Tab-separated table of C-alpha atoms and ligand atoms in Angstrom:
chain	number	residue	atom	x	y	z
A	1338	MET	CA	0.087	0.105	-0.076
A	1339	LYS	CA	1.340	3.219	-0.619
A	1340	ARG	CA	1.331	6.303	1.864
A	1341	ASP	CA	0.537	9.691	1.205
A	1342	LEU	CA	1.124	12.712	3.462
A	1343	ILE	CA	-1.556	15.628	2.593
A	1344	SER	CA	-2.695	16.289	6.099
A	1345	MET	CA	-0.566	16.085	9.701
A	1346	LEU	CA	-2.997	13.410	10.787
A	1347	ASP	CA	-1.252	11.156	8.193
A	1348	VAL	CA	1.809	11.313	10.298
A	1349	LYS	CA	0.082	10.996	13.584
A	1350	ASP	CA	1.665	7.969	14.386
A	1351	ASP	CA	5.266	8.353	13.687
A	1352	LEU	CA	5.798	12.531	13.148
A	1353	GLU	CA	8.704	12.409	15.609
A	1354	ASP	CA	10.604	9.888	13.960
A	1355	ILE	CA	10.368	11.407	10.847
A	1356	ILE	CA	11.469	14.786	12.930
A	1357	ASP	CA	14.394	12.699	14.261
A	1358	LEU	CA	15.174	11.322	10.856
A	1359	GLY	CA	15.660	14.658	9.515
A	1360	ILE	CA	17.944	15.757	12.117
A	1361	GLN	CA	19.893	12.790	11.864
A	1362	LEU	CA	20.271	12.970	8.069
A	1363	LYS	CA	21.465	16.783	8.213
A	1364	ARG	CA	24.016	15.830	10.482
A	1365	LYS	CA	25.542	12.691	8.609
A	1366	SER	CA	24.949	14.805	4.981
A	1367	LYS	CA	26.738	18.024	6.577
A	1368	SER	CA	29.690	15.673	8.044
A	1369	GLY	CA	30.281	14.620	4.458
A	1370	ILE	CA	28.374	11.231	4.860
A	1371	SER	CA	26.533	10.002	2.059
A	1372	ILE	CA	22.790	9.834	2.360
A	1373	GLU	CA	22.031	8.738	-1.016
A	1374	MET	CA	18.665	6.305	0.231
A	1375	LEU	CA	16.498	7.422	-2.991
A	1376	LYS	CA	19.233	6.179	-5.481
A	1377	ARG	CA	18.034	6.630	-9.229
A	1378	LYS	CA	14.200	7.470	-7.549
A	1379	THR	CA	12.412	10.119	-9.558
A	1380	LEU	CA	10.352	12.944	-7.957
A	1381	GLY	CA	7.728	14.647	-10.086
A	1382	MET	CA	6.548	18.071	-8.508
A	1383	ILE	CA	3.440	19.941	-9.994
A	1384	PHE	CA	2.712	23.415	-9.053
A	1385	GLU	CA	-0.396	25.384	-9.314
A	1386	LYS	CA	0.928	28.125	-7.404
A	1387	SER	CA	4.005	30.036	-7.122
A	1388	SER	CA	7.054	28.869	-4.864
A	1389	THR	CA	10.786	29.792	-3.702
A	1390	ARG	CA	11.268	27.316	-0.922
A	1391	THR	CA	9.090	24.172	-1.747
A	1392	ARG	CA	10.532	23.830	-5.173
A	1393	VAL	CA	14.139	24.396	-4.333
A	1394	SER	CA	13.898	22.319	-0.996
A	1395	PHE	CA	12.555	19.060	-2.744
A	1396	GLU	CA	14.761	19.398	-5.956
A	1397	VAL	CA	17.930	20.019	-3.992
A	1398	GLY	CA	16.879	17.283	-1.366
A	1399	MET	CA	16.236	14.884	-3.738
A	1400	THR	CA	19.698	15.230	-5.278
A	1401	LYS	CA	21.164	14.922	-2.220
A	1402	LEU	CA	19.358	11.396	-1.858
A	1403	GLY	CA	20.885	10.274	-5.105
A	1404	GLY	CA	17.643	10.744	-7.130
A	1405	HIS	CA	15.983	13.486	-9.614
A	1406	ALA	CA	13.134	15.750	-9.634
A	1407	VAL	CA	11.148	17.057	-12.562
A	1408	PHE	CA	9.360	20.498	-12.246
A	1409	LEU	CA	6.059	20.586	-13.741
A	1410	SER	CA	3.976	23.827	-13.538
A	1411	LYS	CA	0.478	23.631	-14.216
A	1412	ASP	CA	0.663	25.998	-17.221
A	1413	ASP	CA	3.087	23.827	-19.098
A	1414	ILE	CA	1.392	20.754	-18.869
A	1415	GLN	CA	-1.668	19.426	-20.110
A	1416	LEU	CA	-3.550	19.624	-16.680
A	1417	GLY	CA	-3.627	23.260	-17.644
A	1418	ARG	CA	-5.404	23.082	-20.521
A	1419	GLY	CA	-8.298	20.182	-19.191
A	1420	GLU	CA	-6.652	16.815	-18.706
A	1421	THR	CA	-8.539	15.626	-15.793
A	1422	ILE	CA	-6.462	15.348	-12.462
A	1423	GLU	CA	-7.118	11.246	-12.386
A	1424	ASP	CA	-5.560	11.102	-15.740
A	1425	THR	CA	-2.910	13.058	-14.781
A	1426	ALA	CA	-2.189	11.090	-11.877
A	1427	LEU	CA	-2.363	7.663	-13.330
A	1428	VAL	CA	0.103	8.856	-16.293
A	1429	LEU	CA	2.415	10.446	-13.752
A	1430	SER	CA	2.758	7.333	-11.540
A	1431	ARG	CA	3.832	5.482	-14.700
A	1432	TYR	CA	7.153	7.343	-14.655
A	1433	VAL	CA	7.831	9.164	-11.233
A	1434	ASP	CA	8.218	7.116	-7.928
A	1435	ILE	CA	6.966	9.971	-5.864
A	1436	ILE	CA	4.594	13.153	-6.802
A	1437	MET	CA	4.480	16.356	-4.499
A	1438	PHE	CA	1.737	18.472	-5.324
A	1439	ARG	CA	1.269	22.138	-4.842
A	1440	ALA	CA	-2.597	22.454	-5.294
A	1441	MET	CA	-5.374	25.267	-5.644
A	1442	SER	CA	-7.782	23.123	-3.550
A	1443	ASN	CA	-7.672	20.435	-0.942
A	1444	LYS	CA	-10.400	18.899	-3.300
A	1445	ALA	CA	-7.866	18.506	-6.095
A	1446	MET	CA	-4.907	17.328	-3.675
A	1447	LYS	CA	-7.358	14.461	-2.772
A	1448	GLU	CA	-8.526	13.309	-6.100
A	1449	LEU	CA	-4.667	13.375	-7.326
A	1450	ALA	CA	-3.545	11.112	-3.929
A	1451	LYS	CA	-6.762	9.103	-4.910
A	1452	HIS	CA	-5.696	8.049	-8.140
A	1453	ALA	CA	-1.642	8.115	-8.168
A	1454	THR	CA	-0.489	4.536	-7.451
A	1455	VAL	CA	2.796	6.450	-6.101
A	1456	PRO	CA	3.119	8.235	-2.537
A	1457	VAL	CA	1.871	11.962	-3.006
A	1458	ILE	CA	3.309	14.623	-0.784
A	1459	SER	CA	1.499	18.066	-0.414
A	1460	GLY	CA	3.331	21.067	-0.852
A	1461	LEU	CA	0.562	22.943	0.381
A	1462	ASP	CA	-3.055	23.535	-0.453
A	1463	ASP	CA	-6.239	25.896	0.821
A	1464	LYS	CA	-6.061	23.869	3.971
A	1465	GLU	CA	-2.953	22.459	5.087
A	1466	HIS	CA	0.893	22.862	4.612
A	1467	PRO	CA	1.901	19.504	6.162
A	1468	CYS	CA	5.741	19.629	4.898
A	1469	GLN	CA	6.227	22.821	6.373
A	1470	VAL	CA	4.590	22.018	9.640
A	1471	VAL	CA	6.988	18.703	9.926
A	1472	THR	CA	9.712	21.110	9.057
A	1473	ASP	CA	8.690	24.036	11.934
A	1474	LEU	CA	8.469	21.178	14.513
A	1475	MET	CA	11.982	19.786	13.469
A	1476	THR	CA	13.111	23.306	13.929
A	1477	ILE	CA	11.624	23.488	17.567
A	1478	LYS	CA	13.053	20.108	18.490
A	1479	GLU	CA	16.361	21.283	17.676
A	1480	HIS	CA	16.356	24.544	19.359
A	1481	LYS	CA	14.189	23.331	22.262
A	1482	GLY	CA	15.591	19.834	22.672
A	1483	LYS	CA	11.985	18.460	22.868
A	1484	LEU	CA	8.528	19.237	21.825
A	1485	LYS	CA	6.234	17.804	24.754
A	1486	GLU	CA	4.388	20.469	26.661
A	1487	LEU	CA	5.784	23.696	24.994
A	1488	ASN	CA	3.385	26.475	24.570
A	1489	PHE	CA	2.818	27.535	20.916
A	1490	VAL	CA	1.182	30.724	20.059
A	1491	TYR	CA	0.140	31.753	16.454
A	1492	LEU	CA	-1.317	35.055	15.544
A	1493	GLY	CA	-2.905	35.962	12.620
A	1494	ASP	CA	-4.811	34.040	9.721
A	1495	GLY	CA	-6.162	31.601	12.085
A	1496	GLY	CA	-8.211	29.899	8.883
A	1497	ASN	CA	-5.177	29.358	6.540
A	1498	ASN	CA	-3.395	26.227	5.663
A	1499	MET	CA	-0.328	26.951	8.250
A	1500	SER	CA	-2.717	27.448	11.115
A	1501	HIS	CA	-4.751	24.294	10.129
A	1502	SER	CA	-1.797	22.356	10.340
A	1503	TYR	CA	-0.039	23.657	13.182
A	1504	LEU	CA	-3.144	22.864	15.168
A	1505	LEU	CA	-3.012	19.053	14.191
A	1506	GLY	CA	0.953	18.804	14.267
A	1507	CYS	CA	1.420	20.701	17.456
A	1508	ALA	CA	-1.305	18.528	19.180
A	1509	ILE	CA	0.128	15.416	17.682
A	1510	ALA	CA	3.467	16.333	19.084
A	1511	GLY	CA	2.370	17.124	22.802
A	1512	MET	CA	2.111	20.728	22.779
A	1513	ASN	CA	-0.375	23.479	23.788
A	1514	VAL	CA	-1.555	25.413	21.165
A	1515	LYS	CA	-3.153	28.918	21.339
A	1516	ILE	CA	-4.575	30.543	17.711
A	1517	VAL	CA	-4.933	34.129	18.013
A	1518	ALA	CA	-7.179	35.665	15.161
A	1519	PRO	CA	-9.958	37.898	14.498
A	1520	LYS	CA	-13.334	35.743	14.792
A	1521	GLN	CA	-14.056	35.834	11.262
A	1522	TYR	CA	-10.488	34.138	10.574
A	1523	TRP	CA	-10.587	31.428	13.049
A	1524	PRO	CA	-9.766	27.946	11.981
A	1525	ASP	CA	-12.484	25.595	10.452
A	1526	ASP	CA	-13.992	23.642	13.241
A	1527	TYR	CA	-12.821	20.403	11.870
A	1528	TYR	CA	-9.287	21.112	12.529
A	1529	VAL	CA	-10.003	22.513	16.112
A	1530	LYS	CA	-11.801	19.201	16.928
A	1531	GLU	CA	-9.365	16.893	15.802
A	1532	ALA	CA	-6.430	18.923	17.500
A	1533	LYS	CA	-8.544	18.551	20.686
A	1534	LYS	CA	-8.477	14.589	20.372
A	1535	PHE	CA	-4.717	13.934	21.305
A	1536	GLY	CA	-5.338	15.503	24.724
A	1537	THR	CA	-3.406	18.962	24.844
A	1538	LYS	CA	-4.648	22.772	25.359
A	1539	ILE	CA	-6.077	23.935	22.292
A	1540	GLU	CA	-7.423	27.328	22.573
A	1541	VAL	CA	-8.590	29.973	19.934
A	1542	THR	CA	-9.260	33.653	20.881
A	1543	ASP	CA	-9.166	36.992	19.241
A	1544	VAL	CA	-7.706	38.814	22.142
A	1545	VAL	CA	-4.421	39.999	21.686
A	1546	GLU	CA	-3.237	41.227	24.720
A	1547	ASP	CA	-1.053	39.043	26.877
A	1548	SER	CA	-1.419	36.306	24.226
A	1549	THR	CA	2.142	35.546	24.104
A	1550	LYS	CA	2.779	35.038	27.882
A	1551	ASP	CA	4.404	32.197	28.496
A	1552	ALA	CA	4.816	31.183	25.086
A	1553	ASP	CA	8.102	29.024	24.064
A	1554	ILE	CA	7.268	29.589	20.260
A	1555	VAL	CA	5.762	32.662	18.768
A	1556	ALA	CA	4.510	32.057	15.116
A	1557	THR	CA	2.791	33.783	12.283
A	1558	ASP	CA	2.237	33.713	8.439
A	1559	THR	CA	1.217	35.916	6.018
A	1560	TRP	CA	-2.541	37.674	6.316
A	1561	VAL	CA	-3.029	37.352	2.560
A	1562	SER	CA	-2.202	33.507	1.474
A	1563	MET	CA	-2.393	32.894	-2.496
A	1564	GLY	CA	-5.719	32.775	-3.358
A	1565	ASP	CA	-6.700	35.643	-1.082
A	1566	GLU	CA	-5.381	38.293	-3.225
A	1567	SER	CA	-8.528	39.929	-4.067
A	1568	GLU	CA	-9.311	40.112	-0.281
A	1569	LYS	CA	-5.909	41.917	0.482
A	1570	GLU	CA	-7.563	45.280	1.598
A	1571	LYS	CA	-10.058	43.798	3.631
A	1572	ARG	CA	-7.891	41.697	5.226
A	1573	ILE	CA	-5.671	44.507	6.209
A	1574	LYS	CA	-7.962	46.252	7.731
A	1575	ALA	CA	-9.423	43.200	10.041
A	1576	PHE	CA	-5.533	41.978	11.151
A	1577	GLU	CA	-4.825	45.386	12.112
A	1578	GLY	CA	-3.341	45.191	16.159
A	1579	TYR	CA	-2.371	41.427	15.097
A	1580	THR	CA	1.426	42.541	13.897
A	1581	ILE	CA	3.864	40.411	16.013
A	1582	ASP	CA	6.583	43.219	17.076
A	1583	LYS	CA	8.893	43.816	19.734
A	1584	LYS	CA	6.638	44.414	22.643
A	1585	LEU	CA	4.473	41.225	21.810
A	1586	MET	CA	7.744	39.120	21.988
A	1587	SER	CA	8.541	40.561	25.289
A	1588	HIS	CA	5.632	38.883	27.035
A	1589	ALA	CA	6.665	35.519	25.602
A	1590	LYS	CA	9.376	33.400	27.803
A	1591	SER	CA	12.535	35.132	27.615
A	1592	ASP	CA	14.070	32.117	25.667
A	1593	ALA	CA	10.603	32.186	23.034
A	1594	ILE	CA	11.810	31.551	19.546
A	1595	PHE	CA	10.340	33.228	16.523
A	1596	LEU	CA	9.172	31.145	13.379
A	1597	HIS	CA	7.474	32.324	10.065
A	1598	CYS	CA	7.131	29.883	7.029
A	1599	LEU	CA	7.994	32.553	4.414
A	1600	PRO	CA	7.561	34.713	2.524
A	1601	ALA	CA	7.056	37.213	5.143
A	1602	TYR	CA	5.286	40.985	4.659
A	1603	TYR	CA	7.073	43.370	6.843
A	1604	ASP	CA	5.132	45.722	9.263
A	1605	TYR	CA	1.930	43.525	8.338
A	1606	GLU	CA	2.108	39.954	10.215
A	1607	VAL	CA	5.219	40.795	11.769
A	1608	THR	CA	8.007	43.714	12.199
A	1609	LYS	CA	11.575	43.091	10.382
A	1610	GLU	CA	12.939	43.924	13.706
A	1611	VAL	CA	11.315	40.642	15.179
A	1612	ALA	CA	11.967	38.307	12.149
A	1613	HIS	CA	15.374	39.437	11.692
A	1614	GLY	CA	16.279	39.501	15.465
A	1615	LYS	CA	17.816	37.331	17.943
A	1616	GLN	CA	14.786	34.928	18.848
A	1617	SER	CA	13.899	34.508	15.150
A	1618	VAL	CA	14.924	31.180	13.270
A	1619	ILE	CA	13.003	31.722	10.296
A	1620	PHE	CA	16.030	31.034	8.026
A	1621	ASP	CA	17.092	27.717	9.811
A	1622	GLU	CA	13.094	26.891	9.385
A	1623	ALA	CA	13.675	27.583	5.673
A	1624	GLU	CA	16.627	25.154	5.345
A	1625	ASN	CA	14.995	22.698	7.471
A	1626	ARG	CA	12.398	22.508	4.612
A	1627	MET	CA	14.871	20.285	2.804
A	1628	TRP	CA	15.751	17.869	5.397
A	1629	ALA	CA	12.303	17.387	6.938
A	1630	GLN	CA	11.406	16.565	2.930
A	1631	ILE	CA	14.192	14.559	2.616
A	1632	ALA	CA	12.965	12.623	5.813
A	1633	ILE	CA	9.587	12.409	4.368
A	1634	MET	CA	10.573	11.016	0.997
A	1635	VAL	CA	12.805	8.280	2.841
A	1636	THR	CA	9.686	7.846	4.954
A	1637	LEU	CA	6.926	7.363	2.381
A	1638	CYS	CA	9.358	5.252	0.086
A	1639	LYS	CA	9.823	2.651	2.581
B	1082	LIG	N1	7.066	28.493	3.241
B	1082	LIG	C1	6.900	27.932	1.428
B	1082	LIG	O1	6.172	26.877	1.170
B	1082	LIG	O2	7.540	28.712	0.955
B	1082	LIG	P1	7.279	28.658	-0.825
B	1082	LIG	O3	6.106	29.221	-0.917
B	1082	LIG	O4	8.222	29.673	-1.292
B	1082	LIG	O5	7.645	27.289	-1.203
B	1083	LIG	N1	-0.539	30.670	3.849
B	1083	LIG	C1	0.395	30.909	2.856
B	1083	LIG	C2	1.743	29.973	2.697
B	1083	LIG	C3	2.880	30.400	1.917
B	1083	LIG	C4	3.729	29.321	2.067
B	1083	LIG	C5	-0.324	30.885	1.491
B	1083	LIG	O1	-0.858	29.994	1.040
B	1083	LIG	O2	0.028	31.548	0.756
């Protein structure tokens, strides 16, 4: 049976094993030891949206594993001219060993995963961004030495892919999660309900004041995700007061770290002072996309 990663729930039983594998392979590779565990394997990468990190980290990661990646922009393949997702999945499965898909919708993601006969990894859709959250948890573990019982606070768009995957991923890892967002941008009930099943403290609030108190990790993401561009003005107005600045960071624990999946828009969701400040680990996070995805690909190809 092939195994996919399109929701954080797909790794609920071995999330920490994948994180530890990422940390171990990063160390190994950096000390000059070969990690060619997917020799001559090919990754097909379909993009329906823009990307810097996802594209480069998957491609370079596959090279480090001894394999090869093929970049497929929706505009360049027949999918963009109306070939079905089903046929695209069936055809690509005859050529490649893994498919990575950055999709407009979770529905399209599920459709591709249903018909592909090789593992499908989400490179983000409108509901979740699992590779990023596996990465972020790996980054937290590197900096904090553990995950369990840490307090994770996310401010900003609570209804987007990052917020949903954080809810699930942090809960699976045994962390307490607080989502701070204007009411109209709260997470879908489904993700809150699923996160609560793991037994940690899950809170959703619109109160910014004191929200970062006792936080071990403070995180945010853009207020205007890909696909939300037509609502830009409305969103910027609604999120006023949710900018993570020095003052909000100063209420967190003194050794708290700041996370952002990037790309960042300074002076909206976060000030540059915080994002490039000494508590920020955003560039470790960007680098770790590659190591976490190496561990994900190795695990799914087992
Ligand atoms: N964080 C992230 O997924 O970045 P890209 O959109 O550049 O891939
Ligand atoms: N929430 C953002 C993440 C970008 C990596 C988006 O979907 O655009």
